[in-house]
Tab-separated table of C-alpha atoms and ligand atoms in Angstrom:
chain	number	residue	atom	x	y	z
A	1	UNK	CA	17.037	69.877	13.017
A	2	UNK	CA	14.623	71.781	15.587
A	3	UNK	CA	14.094	75.092	14.639
A	4	UNK	CA	12.319	78.453	17.516
A	5	UNK	CA	11.680	80.856	15.797
A	6	UNK	CA	11.332	84.018	17.913
A	7	UNK	CA	8.918	87.202	17.910
A	8	UNK	CA	11.902	89.306	18.253
A	9	UNK	CA	15.852	89.198	19.562
A	10	UNK	CA	15.489	89.492	23.557
A	11	UNK	CA	13.310	86.333	23.382
A	12	UNK	CA	15.340	85.006	20.899
A	13	UNK	CA	18.576	85.924	23.294
A	14	UNK	CA	16.661	84.512	26.376
A	15	UNK	CA	15.442	80.932	24.616
A	16	UNK	CA	19.269	80.382	23.754
A	17	UNK	CA	20.460	81.021	27.352
A	18	UNK	CA	18.297	79.262	29.053
A	19	UNK	CA	19.954	76.096	27.157
A	20	UNK	CA	22.584	77.222	28.839
A	21	UNK	CA	21.154	77.511	32.156
A	22	UNK	CA	19.525	73.664	31.459
A	23	UNK	CA	22.926	72.562	30.322
A	24	UNK	CA	24.741	73.892	33.416
A	25	UNK	CA	21.868	73.418	35.895
A	26	UNK	CA	22.492	69.260	34.292
A	27	UNK	CA	26.489	69.506	34.785
A	28	UNK	CA	27.883	72.429	36.647
A	29	UNK	CA	31.212	70.877	34.912
A	30	UNK	CA	29.998	71.383	31.711
A	31	UNK	CA	32.269	72.280	28.384
A	32	UNK	CA	31.172	75.022	26.144
A	33	UNK	CA	32.462	75.956	22.929
A	34	UNK	CA	31.585	79.788	22.391
A	35	UNK	CA	30.840	82.248	19.696
A	36	UNK	CA	31.216	86.122	19.601
A	37	UNK	CA	30.460	89.132	17.094
A	38	UNK	CA	26.772	90.749	17.469
A	39	UNK	CA	24.733	87.806	17.191
A	40	UNK	CA	25.328	86.375	21.180
A	41	UNK	CA	25.452	89.779	23.116
A	42	UNK	CA	22.013	89.608	24.076
A	43	UNK	CA	22.843	86.188	24.788
A	44	UNK	CA	25.610	86.844	27.181
A	45	UNK	CA	23.550	90.301	28.497
A	46	UNK	CA	20.963	87.236	29.204
A	47	UNK	CA	23.956	84.671	30.847
A	48	UNK	CA	25.099	88.013	33.306
A	49	UNK	CA	21.655	88.358	34.328
A	50	UNK	CA	20.756	85.135	35.117
A	51	UNK	CA	23.876	84.673	36.653
A	52	UNK	CA	23.071	88.295	39.173
A	53	UNK	CA	20.029	87.226	39.477
A	54	UNK	CA	19.284	84.271	39.188
A	55	UNK	CA	22.729	82.890	41.081
A	56	UNK	CA	23.815	80.902	37.818
A	57	UNK	CA	26.405	79.176	38.456
A	58	UNK	CA	29.570	79.518	36.149
A	59	UNK	CA	32.729	78.237	38.253
A	60	UNK	CA	32.701	75.054	37.071
A	61	UNK	CA	32.058	75.466	33.705
A	62	UNK	CA	35.223	75.501	31.020
A	63	UNK	CA	34.586	77.070	28.230
A	64	UNK	CA	36.229	77.626	24.715
A	65	UNK	CA	35.990	79.748	21.952
A	66	UNK	CA	35.670	78.913	18.797
A	67	UNK	CA	37.514	81.231	16.687
A	68	UNK	CA	40.203	84.496	17.645
A	69	UNK	CA	42.508	86.774	14.867
A	70	UNK	CA	45.548	85.895	14.465
A	71	UNK	CA	48.385	89.036	15.354
A	72	UNK	CA	45.754	91.153	17.307
A	73	UNK	CA	47.010	91.047	21.488
A	74	UNK	CA	44.203	90.282	24.122
A	75	UNK	CA	44.304	93.785	24.924
A	76	UNK	CA	43.407	95.162	21.604
A	77	UNK	CA	39.796	96.261	21.967
A	78	UNK	CA	38.453	93.903	18.533
A	79	UNK	CA	39.854	90.629	19.610
A	80	UNK	CA	37.484	88.157	20.390
A	81	UNK	CA	39.736	88.053	23.572
A	82	UNK	CA	38.475	91.137	24.546
A	83	UNK	CA	35.017	90.977	23.198
A	84	UNK	CA	34.457	87.272	26.176
A	85	UNK	CA	36.314	89.279	28.626
A	86	UNK	CA	34.709	92.963	28.333
A	87	UNK	CA	30.554	91.700	27.364
A	88	UNK	CA	30.803	88.496	29.974
A	89	UNK	CA	33.774	86.766	31.588
A	90	UNK	CA	33.802	89.802	33.844
A	91	UNK	CA	30.935	90.253	34.548
A	92	UNK	CA	30.246	86.776	35.797
A	93	UNK	CA	31.577	83.975	38.175
A	94	UNK	CA	34.070	81.883	35.546
A	95	UNK	CA	37.054	80.264	36.181
A	96	UNK	CA	39.495	82.319	34.400
A	97	UNK	CA	42.091	79.123	34.343
A	98	UNK	CA	38.613	77.154	32.855
A	99	UNK	CA	38.704	79.744	29.441
A	100	UNK	CA	40.464	79.001	26.210
A	101	UNK	CA	40.586	81.172	23.713
A	102	UNK	CA	43.013	81.107	20.851
A	103	UNK	CA	45.673	82.901	21.522
A	104	UNK	CA	46.386	85.649	18.455
A	105	UNK	CA	50.352	85.978	18.906
A	106	UNK	CA	50.807	82.704	18.702
A	107	UNK	CA	54.525	82.487	17.951
A	108	UNK	CA	53.804	79.197	15.922
A	109	UNK	CA	49.624	79.120	14.493
A	110	UNK	CA	49.935	75.827	14.020
A	111	UNK	CA	51.293	74.619	17.271
A	112	UNK	CA	48.624	76.369	18.702
A	113	UNK	CA	45.818	75.052	17.001
A	114	UNK	CA	47.449	71.899	17.486
A	115	UNK	CA	47.385	72.022	21.608
A	116	UNK	CA	44.129	74.175	22.115
A	117	UNK	CA	43.005	70.518	20.315
A	118	UNK	CA	44.803	68.925	22.694
A	119	UNK	CA	43.105	70.882	25.404
A	120	UNK	CA	39.143	70.095	24.200
A	121	UNK	CA	40.154	66.567	24.243
A	122	UNK	CA	41.318	66.280	27.746
A	123	UNK	CA	38.164	68.881	28.825
A	124	UNK	CA	36.534	65.281	27.906
A	125	UNK	CA	35.284	66.908	24.716
A	126	UNK	CA	31.891	69.781	23.813
A	127	UNK	CA	28.979	69.430	25.634
A	128	UNK	CA	27.356	71.994	24.190
A	129	UNK	CA	28.399	74.115	21.079
A	130	UNK	CA	27.090	77.602	20.500
A	131	UNK	CA	26.811	79.072	17.381
A	132	UNK	CA	26.320	82.439	15.287
A	133	UNK	CA	26.591	81.800	10.927
A	134	UNK	CA	28.213	83.722	8.966
A	135	UNK	CA	26.210	85.588	6.170
A	136	UNK	CA	27.916	83.510	3.645
A	137	UNK	CA	27.146	80.305	6.110
A	138	UNK	CA	30.559	79.849	7.619
A	139	UNK	CA	30.433	78.202	11.553
A	140	UNK	CA	33.131	79.578	13.437
A	141	UNK	CA	35.495	80.599	10.740
A	142	UNK	CA	35.129	77.979	8.633
A	143	UNK	CA	34.401	79.825	5.329
A	144	UNK	CA	33.243	77.577	2.037
A	145	UNK	CA	34.617	74.778	0.872
A	146	UNK	CA	36.530	74.066	4.608
A	147	UNK	CA	36.580	70.539	4.906
A	148	UNK	CA	34.201	68.733	7.263
A	149	UNK	CA	36.657	66.549	8.470
A	150	UNK	CA	38.886	69.625	9.813
A	151	UNK	CA	40.410	70.198	12.642
A	152	UNK	CA	40.842	73.270	14.924
A	153	UNK	CA	43.321	75.247	12.278
A	154	UNK	CA	44.599	79.099	11.190
A	155	UNK	CA	42.252	79.644	8.384
A	156	UNK	CA	42.182	82.442	5.620
A	157	UNK	CA	39.099	84.898	6.201
A	158	UNK	CA	36.785	85.333	2.975
A	159	UNK	CA	36.079	89.447	1.656
A	160	UNK	CA	32.228	88.597	2.265
A	161	UNK	CA	33.056	88.030	6.208
A	162	UNK	CA	36.383	90.600	6.369
A	163	UNK	CA	33.897	93.738	4.570
A	164	UNK	CA	31.388	92.323	7.534
A	165	UNK	CA	33.395	92.168	10.029
A	166	UNK	CA	35.292	95.699	8.857
A	167	UNK	CA	31.803	97.116	11.769
A	168	UNK	CA	33.859	95.689	14.494
A	169	UNK	CA	37.339	97.730	13.180
A	170	UNK	CA	35.528	101.544	13.128
A	171	UNK	CA	34.133	100.486	9.522
A	172	UNK	CA	38.012	100.021	7.816
A	173	UNK	CA	38.378	96.364	5.841
A	174	UNK	CA	41.893	96.981	5.742
A	175	UNK	CA	42.148	96.763	9.662
A	176	UNK	CA	40.482	93.758	10.096
A	177	UNK	CA	43.064	90.676	10.187
A	178	UNK	CA	43.665	88.305	7.014
A	179	UNK	CA	43.776	85.442	9.402
A	180	UNK	CA	42.628	83.871	12.294
A	181	UNK	CA	42.368	80.041	14.302
A	182	UNK	CA	39.245	78.793	13.913
A	183	UNK	CA	37.808	75.620	15.618
A	184	UNK	CA	37.396	72.542	12.339
A	185	UNK	CA	33.797	71.581	11.595
A	186	UNK	CA	34.790	68.424	12.632
A	187	UNK	CA	35.400	69.734	16.526
A	188	UNK	CA	31.870	71.650	16.403
A	189	UNK	CA	30.683	68.235	14.722
A	190	UNK	CA	31.619	66.748	17.901
A	191	UNK	CA	29.586	68.646	20.480
A	192	UNK	CA	27.560	66.763	22.444
A	193	UNK	CA	24.429	69.311	21.816
A	194	UNK	CA	25.052	72.159	19.011
A	195	UNK	CA	22.259	75.813	18.982
A	196	UNK	CA	22.695	78.230	16.452
A	197	UNK	CA	21.619	81.126	16.638
A	198	UNK	CA	21.186	84.032	13.986
A	199	UNK	CA	18.961	87.242	13.542
A	200	UNK	CA	17.757	89.833	11.012
A	201	UNK	CA	17.046	90.090	6.940
A	202	UNK	CA	20.954	89.540	6.110
A	203	UNK	CA	20.950	86.112	7.469
A	204	UNK	CA	17.471	84.748	6.233
A	205	UNK	CA	19.662	83.452	3.143
A	206	UNK	CA	22.746	81.788	4.942
A	207	UNK	CA	19.415	80.009	7.300
A	208	UNK	CA	17.324	79.221	4.197
A	209	UNK	CA	20.506	77.036	2.853
A	210	UNK	CA	21.442	75.682	6.494
A	211	UNK	CA	17.989	74.233	7.050
A	212	UNK	CA	16.693	73.444	3.217
A	213	UNK	CA	19.488	73.309	1.321
A	214	UNK	CA	21.998	70.765	0.587
A	215	UNK	CA	24.546	69.266	2.171
A	216	UNK	CA	27.491	70.746	1.245
A	217	UNK	CA	30.811	71.994	2.059
A	218	UNK	CA	29.919	75.341	0.048
A	219	UNK	CA	27.718	75.812	3.059
A	220	UNK	CA	29.279	74.624	6.055
A	221	UNK	CA	27.020	75.605	8.142
A	222	UNK	CA	24.412	73.014	6.463
A	223	UNK	CA	26.899	70.000	7.705
A	224	UNK	CA	24.393	70.943	11.070
A	225	UNK	CA	21.793	68.956	9.374
A	226	UNK	CA	23.412	65.912	9.976
A	227	UNK	CA	24.212	66.483	13.618
A	228	UNK	CA	21.618	63.882	15.738
A	229	UNK	CA	20.785	67.840	18.687
A	230	UNK	CA	21.278	70.808	16.719
A	231	UNK	CA	18.493	73.605	18.073
A	232	UNK	CA	18.796	76.742	15.432
A	233	UNK	CA	17.357	80.063	17.569
A	234	UNK	CA	16.248	82.827	15.143
A	235	UNK	CA	14.235	85.816	15.135
A	236	UNK	CA	11.607	86.578	12.196
A	237	UNK	CA	14.049	88.110	9.675
A	238	UNK	CA	16.535	85.354	9.954
A	239	UNK	CA	13.686	82.607	9.946
A	240	UNK	CA	11.597	84.966	6.781
A	241	UNK	CA	12.502	82.701	3.814
A	242	UNK	CA	11.551	79.120	5.652
A	243	UNK	CA	8.802	77.153	4.522
A	244	UNK	CA	6.431	76.443	6.370
A	245	UNK	CA	7.222	72.706	8.434
A	246	UNK	CA	5.138	69.826	8.058
A	247	UNK	CA	5.367	68.742	10.706
A	248	UNK	CA	3.290	70.318	13.999
A	249	UNK	CA	3.860	73.919	15.354
A	250	UNK	CA	4.177	74.363	18.525
A	251	UNK	CA	3.210	77.508	20.043
A	252	UNK	CA	4.633	79.193	23.677
A	253	UNK	CA	4.925	82.923	24.140
A	254	UNK	CA	6.633	84.741	21.837
A	255	UNK	CA	8.036	81.455	20.083
A	256	UNK	CA	7.348	78.707	18.203
A	257	UNK	CA	8.680	75.646	17.671
A	258	UNK	CA	9.190	73.087	15.038
A	259	UNK	CA	11.542	70.179	13.483
A	260	UNK	CA	12.848	70.073	10.043
B	301	F6R	C1	32.334	84.252	15.607
B	301	F6R	C2	31.947	83.288	14.687
B	301	F6R	C3	31.691	84.195	13.910
B	301	F6R	C4	29.895	84.498	13.541
B	301	F6R	C5	29.786	84.650	12.077
B	301	F6R	C6	28.380	86.117	12.749
B	301	F6R	O1	33.057	83.567	16.639
B	301	F6R	O2	32.739	82.336	15.230
B	301	F6R	O3	31.088	82.098	13.202
B	301	F6R	O4	29.183	83.664	14.468
B	301	F6R	O5	30.395	85.846	11.375
B	301	F6R	O6	28.551	86.916	13.460
B	301	F6R	P1	27.659	87.966	14.132
B	301	F6R	O7	27.441	87.607	14.694
B	301	F6R	O8	29.026	89.290	13.855
B	301	F6R	O9	27.122	88.342	12.104
């Protein structure tokens, strides 16, 4: 896996945004998978800046969000749909017809998930998936013990995830929905390119296991070791437990790049 360690969160966010910009420049019709949460806020801010100041054009881009809570309308301020419009879509020229987010109020979540999977296929698959990571190694909302062959489906959130995400629900764990719809591990792994972002000391253990640990369903992100084109973007805190790389380290302004 390729690993980029940035001096700080801003540089990490900028470097990750550059990968998306390069993808769009290479293929203006590209299909992106997108995360929510605290980690990508700087990344979205940088993409918005690139759109406003450098003309980065999202008009032909198709997006699929990784997940959405079940039971929340998209108008709920803690829904991922609300997050995406608030932090990104409202500030760029994305075509709303090309935006896909599972519907939290879908009457039949299983059918919603199956339809989502069909839409991804119809769009030609995902060119670039952008991921965050949970403290327990979840990607999307694929919690430990998720099968690597899983597709988009309704899931139950792990207790640790509910606790971690209470900060987006006025610090009330009881307000966090217990279920969500998430892209599956297989759906994510079928993406042609993957980048994963992580910052802060609370992610260092999961990052160690993602990169150095065995590939195991107990740490869903460890499956990324099997992907042919995956790059992990870290700040120094998230990288603090990594072993020194055996290959050459390439230094750039504010970043170190290495392969494990
Ligand atoms: C959210 C998602 C999750 C988050 C993860 C980290 O769409 O897919 O996997 O990326 O829970 O969340 P933060 O960034 O808030 O620590």
